[in-house]
mmCIF file of C-alpha atoms in Angstrom:
data_model
loop_
_atom_site.group_PDB
_atom_site.id
_atom_site.type_symbol
_atom_site.label_atom_id
_atom_site.label_comp_id
_atom_site.label_asym_id
_atom_site.label_seq_id
_atom_site.Cartn_x
_atom_site.Cartn_y
_atom_site.Cartn_z
ATOM 1 C CA MET D 124 83.212 -32.960 106.252
ATOM 2 C CA SER D 125 85.584 -30.299 107.253
ATOM 3 C CA ALA D 126 85.384 -28.678 110.762
ATOM 4 C CA PRO D 127 83.831 -25.228 110.568
ATOM 5 C CA THR D 128 86.115 -22.126 110.741
ATOM 6 C CA GLU D 129 86.062 -19.323 113.155
ATOM 7 C CA PRO D 130 84.552 -16.221 111.573
ATOM 8 C CA ARG D 131 87.067 -13.641 110.632
ATOM 9 C CA GLU D 132 87.156 -10.296 112.497
ATOM 10 C CA ARG D 133 87.282 -7.350 110.410
ATOM 11 C CA SER D 134 88.951 -3.940 111.780
ATOM 12 C CA PHE D 135 87.792 -0.452 110.890
ATOM 13 C CA PRO D 136 89.540 2.567 111.462
ATOM 14 C CA SER D 137 88.096 4.878 114.066
ATOM 15 C CA ILE D 138 86.195 8.161 112.865
ATOM 16 C CA GLU D 139 88.215 11.214 113.712
ATOM 17 C CA PHE D 140 86.525 14.636 113.702
ATOM 18 C CA THR D 141 88.463 17.157 112.408
ATOM 19 C CA ASP D 142 85.771 19.889 112.269
ATOM 20 C CA ALA D 143 86.477 20.215 108.408
ATOM 21 C CA GLU D 144 83.247 18.454 107.614
ATOM 22 C CA ALA D 145 80.393 20.014 105.943
ATOM 23 C CA GLY D 146 77.847 21.114 108.593
ATOM 24 C CA ALA D 147 80.611 21.964 111.380
ATOM 25 C CA LYS D 148 80.118 25.355 111.094
ATOM 26 C CA GLU D 149 77.682 27.583 113.212
ATOM 27 C CA PHE D 150 75.331 29.676 111.277
ATOM 28 C CA PRO D 151 72.006 31.474 111.967
ATOM 29 C CA SER D 152 69.687 28.416 111.273
ATOM 30 C CA SER D 153 72.147 25.588 112.258
ATOM 31 C CA LYS D 154 70.235 24.721 115.246
ATOM 32 C CA SER D 155 66.855 24.985 113.842
ATOM 33 C CA ARG D 156 64.713 21.962 113.274
ATOM 34 C CA LYS D 157 62.453 23.634 110.651
ATOM 35 C CA TYR D 158 62.254 22.457 107.226
ATOM 36 C CA ASN D 159 62.519 25.846 105.868
ATOM 37 C CA TYR D 160 65.551 27.968 106.428
ATOM 38 C CA TYR D 161 63.417 31.258 106.124
ATOM 39 C CA GLN D 162 60.251 32.291 107.831
ATOM 40 C CA PRO D 163 57.351 32.228 105.415
ATOM 41 C CA ALA D 164 55.006 34.981 105.699
ATOM 42 C CA LYS D 165 52.148 32.817 106.177
ATOM 43 C CA LYS D 166 51.702 29.351 107.645
ATOM 44 C CA ARG D 167 53.195 27.451 104.713
ATOM 45 C CA ALA D 168 55.687 28.671 102.246
ATOM 46 C CA THR D 169 54.541 29.537 98.823
ATOM 47 C CA THR D 170 56.186 28.517 95.495
ATOM 48 C CA TYR D 171 57.333 32.188 95.314
ATOM 49 C CA GLU D 172 59.097 32.061 98.370
ATOM 50 C CA ASP D 173 60.744 28.795 97.711
ATOM 51 C CA VAL D 174 62.128 29.941 94.437
ATOM 52 C CA THR D 175 62.921 33.538 95.423
ATOM 53 C CA VAL D 176 63.943 33.904 99.188
ATOM 54 C CA ASP D 177 67.604 34.067 99.722
ATOM 55 C CA VAL D 178 68.288 32.435 96.340
ATOM 56 C CA GLN D 179 70.677 35.580 95.916
ATOM 57 C CA PRO D 180 73.583 34.908 98.818
ATOM 58 C CA ASP D 181 74.154 37.486 101.503
ATOM 59 C CA PRO D 182 77.140 37.538 103.974
ATOM 60 C CA GLU D 183 74.741 38.861 106.606
ATOM 61 C CA ARG D 184 72.742 35.851 106.632
ATOM 62 C CA HIS D 185 74.222 32.577 105.451
ATOM 63 C CA LEU D 186 77.826 33.216 104.058
ATOM 64 C CA THR D 187 80.576 33.022 106.845
ATOM 65 C CA GLN D 188 83.472 34.104 104.565
ATOM 66 C CA GLY D 189 82.040 37.299 103.215
ATOM 67 C CA TRP D 190 81.192 37.699 99.326
ATOM 68 C CA ILE D 191 82.746 34.868 97.446
ATOM 69 C CA TYR D 192 82.557 37.145 94.137
ATOM 70 C CA GLY D 193 82.539 40.820 93.647
ATOM 71 C CA PHE D 194 83.559 43.624 91.327
ATOM 72 C CA GLY D 195 87.047 44.655 90.417
ATOM 73 C CA ASP D 196 86.822 47.884 92.010
ATOM 74 C CA GLY D 197 86.141 46.270 95.401
ATOM 75 C CA PRO D 198 82.477 46.101 96.204
ATOM 76 C CA GLY D 199 80.823 42.581 96.952
ATOM 77 C CA GLY D 200 78.228 41.060 94.871
ATOM 78 C CA TYR D 201 75.493 43.266 95.841
ATOM 79 C CA PRO D 202 76.584 46.248 97.735
ATOM 80 C CA GLN D 203 73.909 48.083 99.964
ATOM 81 C CA GLU D 204 75.795 51.274 99.123
ATOM 82 C CA TRP D 205 74.055 51.421 95.790
ATOM 83 C CA THR D 206 71.357 53.448 97.465
ATOM 84 C CA ALA D 207 71.241 56.037 100.094
ATOM 85 C CA ALA D 208 68.183 54.279 101.641
ATOM 86 C CA LYS D 209 68.869 52.022 104.574
ATOM 87 C CA SER D 210 67.187 49.095 106.133
ATOM 88 C CA SER D 211 67.448 46.979 109.162
ATOM 89 C CA ASN D 212 66.564 43.958 107.051
ATOM 90 C CA TRP D 213 66.289 44.214 103.318
ATOM 91 C CA HIS D 214 65.139 40.635 103.302
ATOM 92 C CA ALA D 215 61.864 41.584 105.139
ATOM 93 C CA PHE D 216 60.518 42.691 101.481
ATOM 94 C CA LEU D 217 58.259 40.212 99.851
ATOM 95 C CA ASP D 218 56.251 41.016 96.811
ATOM 96 C CA PRO D 219 52.682 40.972 97.454
ATOM 97 C CA ASN D 220 52.042 39.941 93.909
ATOM 98 C CA GLU D 221 54.531 36.855 94.376
ATOM 99 C CA GLU D 222 55.846 37.153 90.910
ATOM 100 C CA TRP D 223 58.621 34.791 89.892
ATOM 101 C CA ASP D 224 59.997 33.152 86.507
ATOM 102 C CA GLN D 225 56.647 31.268 85.720
ATOM 103 C CA THR D 226 54.091 34.152 86.450
ATOM 104 C CA ILE D 227 56.053 36.478 84.196
ATOM 105 C CA TYR D 228 55.365 34.345 81.193
ATOM 106 C CA ARG D 229 51.919 33.190 82.143
ATOM 107 C CA ASN D 230 50.643 36.644 82.955
ATOM 108 C CA ASN D 231 52.171 38.421 80.075
ATOM 109 C CA SER D 232 51.070 35.539 77.760
ATOM 110 C CA ALA D 233 47.511 36.163 78.812
ATOM 111 C CA VAL D 234 47.704 39.935 78.101
ATOM 112 C CA VAL D 235 49.334 39.407 74.800
ATOM 113 C CA HIS D 236 46.429 36.882 73.750
ATOM 114 C CA GLN D 237 43.810 39.588 74.962
ATOM 115 C CA VAL D 238 45.442 42.491 72.892
ATOM 116 C CA ASP D 239 45.978 40.173 70.039
ATOM 117 C CA LEU D 240 42.037 39.032 69.921
ATOM 118 C CA CYS D 241 41.175 42.839 70.598
ATOM 119 C CA LEU D 242 43.039 44.168 67.376
ATOM 120 C CA GLN D 243 41.791 40.999 65.376
ATOM 121 C CA ASN D 244 38.389 41.787 66.212
ATOM 122 C CA ALA D 245 38.682 45.699 65.562
ATOM 123 C CA LYS D 246 40.125 44.917 61.905
ATOM 124 C CA ARG D 247 37.316 42.453 61.218
ATOM 125 C CA ALA D 248 34.579 44.641 62.267
ATOM 126 C CA ARG D 249 36.283 47.824 60.760
ATOM 127 C CA ALA D 250 35.565 49.399 64.216
ATOM 128 C CA TYR D 251 38.036 52.099 63.364
ATOM 129 C CA ASP D 252 35.757 53.430 60.757
ATOM 130 C CA VAL D 253 33.441 55.021 63.366
ATOM 131 C CA TRP D 254 36.218 56.945 64.896
ATOM 132 C CA ASN D 255 35.968 60.652 64.393
ATOM 133 C CA LYS D 256 38.898 62.528 62.844
ATOM 134 C CA PRO D 257 39.907 64.599 65.794
ATOM 135 C CA TRP D 258 40.253 61.408 67.905
ATOM 136 C CA LEU D 259 42.356 59.373 65.192
ATOM 137 C CA LYS D 260 44.636 62.330 65.329
ATOM 138 C CA PHE D 261 44.753 62.119 68.891
ATOM 139 C CA ILE D 262 45.850 58.619 69.125
ATOM 140 C CA GLU D 263 48.231 59.137 66.091
ATOM 141 C CA ARG D 264 49.981 61.842 67.978
ATOM 142 C CA ASN D 265 49.597 61.359 71.735
ATOM 143 C CA LEU D 266 49.272 57.542 72.523
ATOM 144 C CA GLY D 267 52.206 57.076 69.760
ATOM 145 C CA ALA D 268 54.437 59.384 71.898
ATOM 146 C CA TRP D 269 53.419 57.831 75.027
ATOM 147 C CA MET D 270 54.906 54.556 73.678
ATOM 148 C CA HIS D 271 58.336 56.141 73.811
ATOM 149 C CA ALA D 272 57.894 56.986 77.559
ATOM 150 C CA GLU D 273 56.813 53.247 78.204
ATOM 151 C CA ASN D 274 60.041 52.072 75.952
ATOM 152 C CA GLY D 275 62.272 54.386 77.647
ATOM 153 C CA LEU D 276 61.428 53.414 81.363
ATOM 154 C CA ALA D 277 61.487 49.644 80.422
ATOM 155 C CA LEU D 278 64.912 49.842 79.057
ATOM 156 C CA HIS D 279 66.770 52.363 80.773
ATOM 157 C CA VAL D 280 65.121 52.396 84.226
ATOM 158 C CA PHE D 281 63.751 49.067 85.277
ATOM 159 C CA THR D 282 65.966 46.846 83.094
ATOM 160 C CA SER D 283 69.166 48.896 84.227
ATOM 161 C CA ILE D 284 68.336 48.386 88.018
ATOM 162 C CA GLN D 285 66.789 44.715 88.042
ATOM 163 C CA ARG D 286 69.841 43.522 89.683
ATOM 164 C CA SER D 287 70.870 46.547 91.689
ATOM 165 C CA GLY D 288 68.601 45.490 94.828
ATOM 166 C CA PRO D 289 70.402 43.713 97.878
ATOM 167 C CA THR D 290 68.172 40.790 97.645
ATOM 168 C CA ASN D 291 66.765 38.654 95.145
ATOM 169 C CA MET D 292 63.125 39.507 96.132
ATOM 170 C CA ILE D 293 63.425 43.099 95.269
ATOM 171 C CA ASN D 294 65.472 42.261 91.904
ATOM 172 C CA THR D 295 62.742 39.977 90.725
ATOM 173 C CA ALA D 296 59.921 42.406 91.367
ATOM 174 C CA VAL D 297 61.931 45.051 89.338
ATOM 175 C CA ALA D 298 62.681 42.567 86.501
ATOM 176 C CA VAL D 299 59.009 41.798 86.319
ATOM 177 C CA ASN D 300 58.250 45.544 86.164
ATOM 178 C CA ALA D 301 60.576 45.848 83.461
ATOM 179 C CA ALA D 302 58.842 43.061 81.406
ATOM 180 C CA HIS D 303 55.371 44.793 81.953
ATOM 181 C CA LYS D 304 56.654 48.174 80.511
ATOM 182 C CA MET D 305 58.476 46.439 77.654
ATOM 183 C CA ARG D 306 55.428 44.541 76.668
ATOM 184 C CA PHE D 307 53.029 47.420 77.054
ATOM 185 C CA ALA D 308 55.412 49.536 74.719
ATOM 186 C CA GLN D 309 55.263 46.764 72.233
ATOM 187 C CA ASP D 310 51.213 46.489 72.454
ATOM 188 C CA LEU D 311 51.291 50.141 71.772
ATOM 189 C CA ALA D 312 53.715 49.906 68.692
ATOM 190 C CA LEU D 313 51.546 47.022 67.286
ATOM 191 C CA PHE D 314 48.452 49.060 67.865
ATOM 192 C CA ASN D 315 50.131 52.018 65.789
ATOM 193 C CA LEU D 316 51.016 49.594 62.999
ATOM 194 C CA ASP D 317 47.439 48.303 62.768
ATOM 195 C CA LEU D 318 46.021 51.768 62.302
ATOM 196 C CA ALA D 319 48.487 52.805 59.875
ATOM 197 C CA GLU D 320 47.681 49.683 57.801
ATOM 198 C CA VAL D 321 43.977 50.155 57.775
ATOM 199 C CA GLU D 322 43.494 53.968 58.024
ATOM 200 C CA ASP D 323 44.714 56.105 55.164
ATOM 201 C CA ASP D 324 44.468 59.216 57.224
ATOM 202 C CA PHE D 325 46.695 57.739 59.982
ATOM 203 C CA ASP D 326 50.328 58.593 60.041
ATOM 204 C CA GLY D 327 52.169 55.906 61.608
ATOM 205 C CA SER D 328 55.539 57.724 61.902
ATOM 206 C CA ALA D 329 53.913 60.907 63.439
ATOM 207 C CA HIS D 330 54.760 59.707 67.047
ATOM 208 C CA ARG D 331 58.471 60.218 66.404
ATOM 209 C CA ASP D 332 58.393 63.979 65.571
ATOM 210 C CA VAL D 333 55.676 64.526 68.455
ATOM 211 C CA TRP D 334 57.871 62.959 71.179
ATOM 212 C CA MET D 335 61.118 64.672 69.723
ATOM 213 C CA ASN D 336 59.525 68.158 68.959
ATOM 214 C CA ALA D 337 55.934 68.883 69.975
ATOM 215 C CA PRO D 338 56.204 71.562 72.795
ATOM 216 C CA GLU D 339 53.651 69.672 75.022
ATOM 217 C CA TRP D 340 55.476 66.512 75.133
ATOM 218 C CA GLN D 341 59.089 68.051 75.717
ATOM 219 C CA PRO D 342 58.893 68.402 79.537
ATOM 220 C CA VAL D 343 57.628 64.646 79.634
ATOM 221 C CA ARG D 344 60.602 63.523 77.490
ATOM 222 C CA GLU D 345 63.008 65.607 79.740
ATOM 223 C CA THR D 346 61.759 63.933 82.759
ATOM 224 C CA VAL D 347 62.019 60.384 81.508
ATOM 225 C CA GLU D 348 65.451 61.230 80.191
ATOM 226 C CA ARG D 349 66.496 62.515 83.560
ATOM 227 C CA LEU D 350 65.061 59.519 85.237
ATOM 228 C CA THR D 351 67.421 57.398 83.080
ATOM 229 C CA ALA D 352 70.648 59.219 84.571
ATOM 230 C CA VAL D 353 69.937 58.411 88.406
ATOM 231 C CA GLY D 354 72.223 55.962 89.709
ATOM 232 C CA ASP D 355 70.676 55.232 93.186
ATOM 233 C CA TRP D 356 68.291 52.410 92.275
ATOM 234 C CA CYS D 357 65.910 53.067 95.287
ATOM 235 C CA GLN D 358 65.661 56.760 94.306
ATOM 236 C CA LEU D 359 64.984 55.670 90.724
ATOM 237 C CA LEU D 360 62.228 53.204 91.912
ATOM 238 C CA PHE D 361 60.461 55.927 94.065
ATOM 239 C CA ALA D 362 60.694 58.795 91.489
ATOM 240 C CA THR D 363 59.376 56.397 88.553
ATOM 241 C CA ASN D 364 56.733 54.308 90.258
ATOM 242 C CA ILE D 365 55.581 56.714 93.001
ATOM 243 C CA VAL D 366 55.944 60.162 91.540
ATOM 244 C CA PHE D 367 56.125 60.173 87.757
ATOM 245 C CA GLU D 368 53.747 57.357 87.242
ATOM 246 C CA GLN D 369 51.060 58.925 89.542
ATOM 247 C CA LEU D 370 51.423 62.653 88.419
ATOM 248 C CA VAL D 371 52.213 62.105 84.610
ATOM 249 C CA GLY D 372 51.617 58.322 83.634
ATOM 250 C CA SER D 373 48.317 57.634 85.271
ATOM 251 C CA LEU D 374 47.126 61.235 84.547
ATOM 252 C CA PHE D 375 47.629 60.503 80.733
ATOM 253 C CA ARG D 376 46.648 56.868 80.559
ATOM 254 C CA SER D 377 43.745 56.686 83.352
ATOM 255 C CA GLU D 378 42.464 60.398 83.654
ATOM 256 C CA LEU D 379 42.536 61.197 79.813
ATOM 257 C CA VAL D 380 42.554 58.179 77.508
ATOM 258 C CA MET D 381 40.426 55.921 79.708
ATOM 259 C CA GLN D 382 37.942 58.544 80.151
ATOM 260 C CA VAL D 383 37.361 59.888 76.758
ATOM 261 C CA ALA D 384 37.837 57.013 74.308
ATOM 262 C CA ALA D 385 34.166 55.760 74.563
ATOM 263 C CA GLY D 386 32.685 58.944 73.903
ATOM 264 C CA ASN D 387 34.794 59.204 70.469
ATOM 265 C CA GLY D 388 33.586 55.821 69.334
ATOM 266 C CA ASP D 389 36.616 54.074 70.292
ATOM 267 C CA TYR D 390 36.438 50.669 72.628
ATOM 268 C CA ILE D 391 39.809 49.444 71.382
ATOM 269 C CA THR D 392 42.140 51.830 73.046
ATOM 270 C CA PRO D 393 40.880 51.505 76.546
ATOM 271 C CA THR D 394 41.377 47.762 76.288
ATOM 272 C CA ILE D 395 44.913 48.129 75.159
ATOM 273 C CA VAL D 396 45.681 50.891 77.563
ATOM 274 C CA GLY D 397 43.959 49.148 80.582
ATOM 275 C CA THR D 398 46.451 46.434 80.419
ATOM 276 C CA GLY D 399 49.167 49.106 81.087
ATOM 277 C CA GLU D 400 47.018 50.372 83.979
ATOM 278 C CA TYR D 401 46.709 46.796 85.200
ATOM 279 C CA ASP D 402 50.216 46.342 85.025
ATOM 280 C CA TYR D 403 50.923 49.419 86.964
ATOM 281 C CA ASP D 404 48.555 48.633 89.879
ATOM 282 C CA ARG D 405 50.696 45.607 90.496
ATOM 283 C CA ASP D 406 53.875 47.230 90.130
ATOM 284 C CA LEU D 407 52.634 49.953 92.549
ATOM 285 C CA ALA D 408 51.593 47.307 95.018
ATOM 286 C CA TYR D 409 55.192 45.939 95.385
ATOM 287 C CA THR D 410 56.722 49.618 95.542
ATOM 288 C CA ARG D 411 54.350 50.547 98.121
ATOM 289 C CA ASN D 412 55.153 47.500 100.162
ATOM 290 C CA LEU D 413 58.913 48.199 99.853
ATOM 291 C CA PHE D 414 58.912 51.783 100.827
ATOM 292 C CA ARG D 415 56.450 51.143 103.634
ATOM 293 C CA ILE D 416 59.036 48.905 105.165
ATOM 294 C CA LEU D 417 61.754 51.509 104.944
ATOM 295 C CA THR D 418 59.599 54.366 106.444
ATOM 296 C CA ARG D 419 58.557 52.117 109.213
ATOM 297 C CA ASP D 420 62.083 50.778 110.063
ATOM 298 C CA GLU D 421 62.663 50.986 113.544
ATOM 299 C CA THR D 422 66.229 52.047 113.132
ATOM 300 C CA TYR D 423 66.240 54.009 109.912
ATOM 301 C CA GLY D 424 62.667 55.104 109.474
ATOM 302 C CA GLU D 425 63.092 58.615 110.285
ATOM 303 C CA SER D 426 66.055 59.089 108.341
ATOM 304 C CA ASN D 427 64.488 57.236 105.125
ATOM 305 C CA LYS D 428 61.459 59.685 105.324
ATOM 306 C CA ALA D 429 63.892 62.761 105.341
ATOM 307 C CA LEU D 430 65.520 60.967 102.174
ATOM 308 C CA LEU D 431 62.242 60.633 100.373
ATOM 309 C CA ASN D 432 61.208 64.222 101.434
ATOM 310 C CA GLU D 433 64.746 65.181 99.269
ATOM 311 C CA TRP D 434 63.851 62.978 96.484
ATOM 312 C CA MET D 435 60.374 64.516 96.168
ATOM 313 C CA ALA D 436 61.714 67.981 96.371
ATOM 314 C CA VAL D 437 63.553 67.085 92.954
ATOM 315 C CA TRP D 438 60.852 65.048 91.208
ATOM 316 C CA VAL D 439 57.515 66.432 92.169
ATOM 317 C CA PRO D 440 58.099 69.897 90.675
ATOM 318 C CA ARG D 441 59.538 68.216 87.413
ATOM 319 C CA CYS D 442 56.559 66.058 87.146
ATOM 320 C CA LEU D 443 54.049 68.572 87.850
ATOM 321 C CA ASP D 444 55.710 70.900 85.036
ATOM 322 C CA ALA D 445 55.570 67.696 82.863
ATOM 323 C CA ALA D 446 51.924 67.143 83.627
ATOM 324 C CA ARG D 447 50.807 70.701 83.305
ATOM 325 C CA ALA D 448 52.665 70.987 80.035
ATOM 326 C CA LEU D 449 50.312 68.339 78.524
ATOM 327 C CA GLN D 450 47.136 70.398 79.305
ATOM 328 C CA PRO D 451 46.712 71.438 75.432
ATOM 329 C CA ILE D 452 46.185 67.597 74.362
ATOM 330 C CA TRP D 453 42.885 67.737 76.644
ATOM 331 C CA SER D 454 41.220 70.005 73.848
ATOM 332 C CA GLN D 455 42.233 67.886 70.989
ATOM 333 C CA PRO D 456 39.474 65.137 71.076
ATOM 334 C CA ALA D 457 36.016 66.057 69.665
ATOM 335 C CA ASP D 458 34.189 64.742 72.693
ATOM 336 C CA LYS D 459 35.773 66.109 75.972
ATOM 337 C CA PRO D 460 33.744 64.814 79.024
ATOM 338 C CA VAL D 461 36.603 65.656 81.247
ATOM 339 C CA THR D 462 38.684 69.024 81.846
ATOM 340 C CA PHE D 463 42.382 68.940 82.344
ATOM 341 C CA ALA D 464 41.871 70.681 85.750
ATOM 342 C CA ALA D 465 39.626 67.825 87.126
ATOM 343 C CA SER D 466 41.993 65.173 85.642
ATOM 344 C CA LEU D 467 44.921 66.836 87.416
ATOM 345 C CA ASP D 468 42.891 66.976 90.728
ATOM 346 C CA ALA D 469 42.293 63.417 90.715
ATOM 347 C CA ALA D 470 45.883 62.376 89.898
ATOM 348 C CA ILE D 471 47.273 64.564 92.686
ATOM 349 C CA ALA D 472 44.726 63.009 95.197
ATOM 350 C CA LYS D 473 45.681 59.463 94.062
ATOM 351 C CA PHE D 474 49.390 60.642 94.670
ATOM 352 C CA ARG D 475 48.535 61.965 98.040
ATOM 353 C CA SER D 476 46.734 58.530 99.014
ATOM 354 C CA VAL D 477 50.044 56.684 97.896
ATOM 355 C CA LEU D 478 52.002 58.866 99.976
ATOM 356 C CA GLU D 479 49.969 58.307 102.990
ATOM 357 C CA SER D 480 49.998 54.686 102.642
ATOM 358 C CA ILE D 481 53.862 54.698 102.914
ATOM 359 C CA ASP D 482 53.841 57.089 105.678
ATOM 360 C CA ALA D 483 55.675 59.772 103.519
ATOM 361 C CA ASP D 484 55.050 63.432 103.968
ATOM 362 C CA ILE D 485 52.980 65.383 101.496
ATOM 363 C CA PRO D 486 55.016 68.042 99.575
ATOM 364 C CA GLU D 487 53.998 71.621 99.884
ATOM 365 C CA GLU D 488 53.881 71.680 95.867
ATOM 366 C CA LEU D 489 50.591 69.702 95.861
ATOM 367 C CA ASN D 490 48.893 72.534 97.835
ATOM 368 C CA GLN D 491 49.771 75.082 95.132
#
C-alpha cells in the first residue's frame, strides 16, 4: 500500500474591486431594503403598479447618465417641455382605474360582446319596426354624425398624444382612452350598418353629409378639428376630456339621446350609447386625478391654475358655441321630454362640478 499523499494546495487570485461592477453606483433607492423600488399607493403593490410604474425610464429617477436615447433635434426621450404645465413629480400620477394591457382587452371585449348581443337581439325581435319615423331620421342624421366626432378624437387626439406624457402611467391611461373612443366609434358604425340593412327608410350614408354640411353640426366639427391641431398634450387632454366632453359630448349623449330614446320606442340606442358614457366616466376619472395633482402642486399649483384659465378662455367659448348650435336637433324627435335649455343647464352644472373637483376657477362664460 502506497503512503498517503499530502493534499495539494490551491491558490486563488485575490478579488480586487474597481468600482466598475454593477451596483457600485449610488442611486435613489440603492440603500433601500424594500422589495419594490417605488412606493405603492396602498400597503401592497397592485399588478397595475408592477407593470406600469417606472417602466418608462427617467433621468430624474433612475438613469444616472441622462437619456440613453432621444430625438435627432436634441430633446431626450420624453421631454417635459411638450406641455406648458409643470409638476414637481409627474410620477405621482396613478390611474384610479388601474388600466394596463390586460384590462384594455378584457374590458373592451366585454363591451363588444354586450353590443353584439344587443344588435343581434334587436334584429331577431324586429325592434326597429316600432320606432317612429322622426326618431329613425334623428338617429340616421345625428347619431351618425356623432360617430365622426368620436372617431376624430380617437385617431387624431388621444392616439396622437399617447406617448407624449413624461411617465408611462400617463401614457398608458391616454392609450386606453384612445382605445375607448375608437371602439365606440366602431360600435356606432356597426349600428348604422344594421339599421341600413333592416330599414328601407334609413339612409346609411346620410351621416357624411350631415357632418360635413349640416349647419347645426359645423361648430362641433370645427371644434373637433381645432382640437386635433393642438401640440401641447396636457392642453389637449384638458380641452377634450374636461371642456369638450362636458359641454358637448355629454350634452349630446347623456342629456339628449339617453333621455329621449325610450319615449320614441327605442331601447337599443341607450344600450350602445351607454357604453360610450361608461367609457367617458372612466376616462374622466384619470383626467380629474391628473389635473388635481397639477393644481395642488406645492411649487407649481398656482401657475398651473393660471394656465388652465388661459386654456378655458380659448376652449369654453368654442364649446359653448358648438353646444348651442345643436339646439335645433332637440326638436327633431317626436317625443321630446327634455328641452335644450334644461339639457344645457344640466351639462353646465356637471362641468362646474368637475372644475371644482380639480380646484380650477369657474369661467365667467358659464354665468352668461
